[in-house]
Amino acid sequence: MMTLALDKPRTPRRPAARRNNWELASWVFMRVSGVALLVLVLGHLLIMNILDGGVHRINWGFVAGRWSSPFWQFWDLAMLWLAEIHGGNGLRTIINDYARKDATRFWLKVLLYVSMVLILALGTFVIFTFDPNFDA
């Protein structure tokens, strides 16, 4: 019986990485949120730009009437959150792929996460505190 011996690899073996499912969950989220965003955004475009006179009817009263309904508040909130997290996750992947230095990668991600939190907080605040009875 003859056995074959393999040469040692040129690079030392790295210790086994911790196995977590963060990247798998991120990958699944991108697919699910992409499909949900297709429905939300295409519905938004259809209602806002095509039906009942299109963009010419969009004004303060239209937005006030739309956001007086919890359904439309949730629709716009879901679109905001899914789009922001979907886009942020995509940018996180790009940063991981193209930032060469650890420090650069860290600071780019800090900027990304801070901007995401600010935009989500501001958008959520506007949707839930919008006053349709505002008289300017």
XYZ file of C-alpha atoms in Angstrom:
136
model
C 0.000 0.000 0.000
C 1.454 3.314 -1.082
C 0.721 6.638 0.679
C 1.172 10.024 -0.822
C 2.771 12.771 1.229
C 1.776 16.365 0.648
C 4.163 19.234 1.049
C 3.463 21.710 3.795
C 1.629 24.774 2.571
C 3.642 27.928 2.075
C 1.513 30.048 4.351
C 0.885 29.054 7.926
C -2.611 28.008 8.806
C -4.711 30.603 10.504
C -6.673 29.621 13.566
C -10.223 28.684 12.741
C -12.451 31.726 12.586
C -15.397 31.915 14.884
C -18.411 30.636 13.085
C -21.334 32.968 13.256
C -24.133 33.477 10.838
C -23.870 37.277 10.530
C -22.833 37.200 6.879
C -25.454 34.580 6.050
C -28.145 36.634 7.770
C -26.890 39.726 5.935
C -27.056 37.892 2.609
C -30.594 36.633 3.283
C -31.692 40.090 4.465
C -30.462 41.663 1.228
C -32.583 39.285 -0.848
C -35.720 39.549 1.303
C -35.496 43.330 1.716
C -34.845 43.709 -2.019
C -38.098 41.939 -2.847
C -39.999 43.912 -0.190
C -38.498 47.160 -1.487
C -39.606 46.311 -5.022
C -43.201 46.078 -3.821
C -42.984 49.168 -1.593
C -41.160 51.414 -4.057
C -43.130 50.385 -7.134
C -46.367 50.880 -5.177
C -45.120 54.277 -4.030
C -44.194 55.314 -7.575
C -47.512 54.096 -8.959
C -49.552 55.995 -6.368
C -47.451 59.164 -6.295
C -46.517 59.569 -9.967
C -49.023 57.770 -12.170
C -52.506 57.528 -10.644
C -54.962 60.442 -10.342
C -53.040 63.144 -12.150
C -49.514 62.173 -11.146
C -47.074 64.564 -9.517
C -49.210 67.641 -10.178
C -51.499 66.773 -7.277
C -48.719 66.320 -4.701
C -48.747 69.172 -2.207
C -49.052 69.744 1.525
C -52.677 68.623 1.577
C -51.920 65.408 -0.278
C -49.105 64.485 2.115
C -51.214 65.514 5.126
C -54.085 63.328 3.950
C -51.786 60.433 3.224
C -49.947 60.564 6.560
C -53.165 60.903 8.533
C -53.592 57.172 7.889
C -51.502 54.733 9.973
C -51.335 52.451 6.921
C -49.454 55.034 4.845
C -47.266 55.996 7.795
C -46.254 52.356 8.163
C -45.783 52.008 4.378
C -43.417 54.982 4.234
C -41.675 53.982 7.465
C -41.082 50.438 6.175
C -39.764 51.845 2.898
C -37.427 54.217 4.763
C -36.065 51.582 7.149
C -35.665 48.836 4.556
C -34.016 51.149 2.026
C -31.628 52.609 4.616
C -30.598 49.270 6.108
C -30.420 47.588 2.679
C -28.226 50.359 1.286
C -26.116 50.542 4.450
C -25.524 46.810 4.352
C -24.440 47.068 0.732
C -22.046 49.906 1.561
C -20.691 47.905 4.509
C -19.891 45.079 2.112
C -18.167 47.480 -0.289
C -16.128 48.966 2.574
C -15.085 45.480 3.667
C -14.082 44.601 0.106
C -12.142 47.717 -0.830
C -10.761 49.350 2.330
C -7.251 47.963 2.696
C -6.259 49.268 6.111
C -8.069 48.227 9.269
C -8.160 51.823 10.530
C -9.657 53.068 7.263
C -12.244 50.295 7.327
C -13.116 51.109 10.941
C -13.619 54.859 10.376
C -15.581 54.386 7.166
C -17.923 52.021 8.976
C -18.266 54.454 11.892
C -19.264 57.203 9.446
C -21.667 54.833 7.708
C -23.353 53.685 10.921
C -23.627 57.194 12.367
C -25.183 58.506 9.148
C -27.595 55.572 9.036
C -28.751 56.146 12.607
C -29.205 59.888 12.031
C -31.206 59.431 8.829
C -33.400 56.703 10.347
C -34.014 58.762 13.485
C -34.834 61.929 11.548
C -37.066 60.144 9.024
C -38.943 58.257 11.736
C -39.338 61.459 13.736
C -40.782 63.313 10.737
C -43.232 60.530 9.856
C -44.611 60.238 13.397
C -44.631 63.915 14.356
C -45.976 65.328 11.092
C -48.817 67.736 11.878
C -51.375 67.849 9.068
C -53.062 70.852 10.697
C -50.008 73.093 10.510
C -50.972 76.622 9.476
C -48.041 78.621 8.172
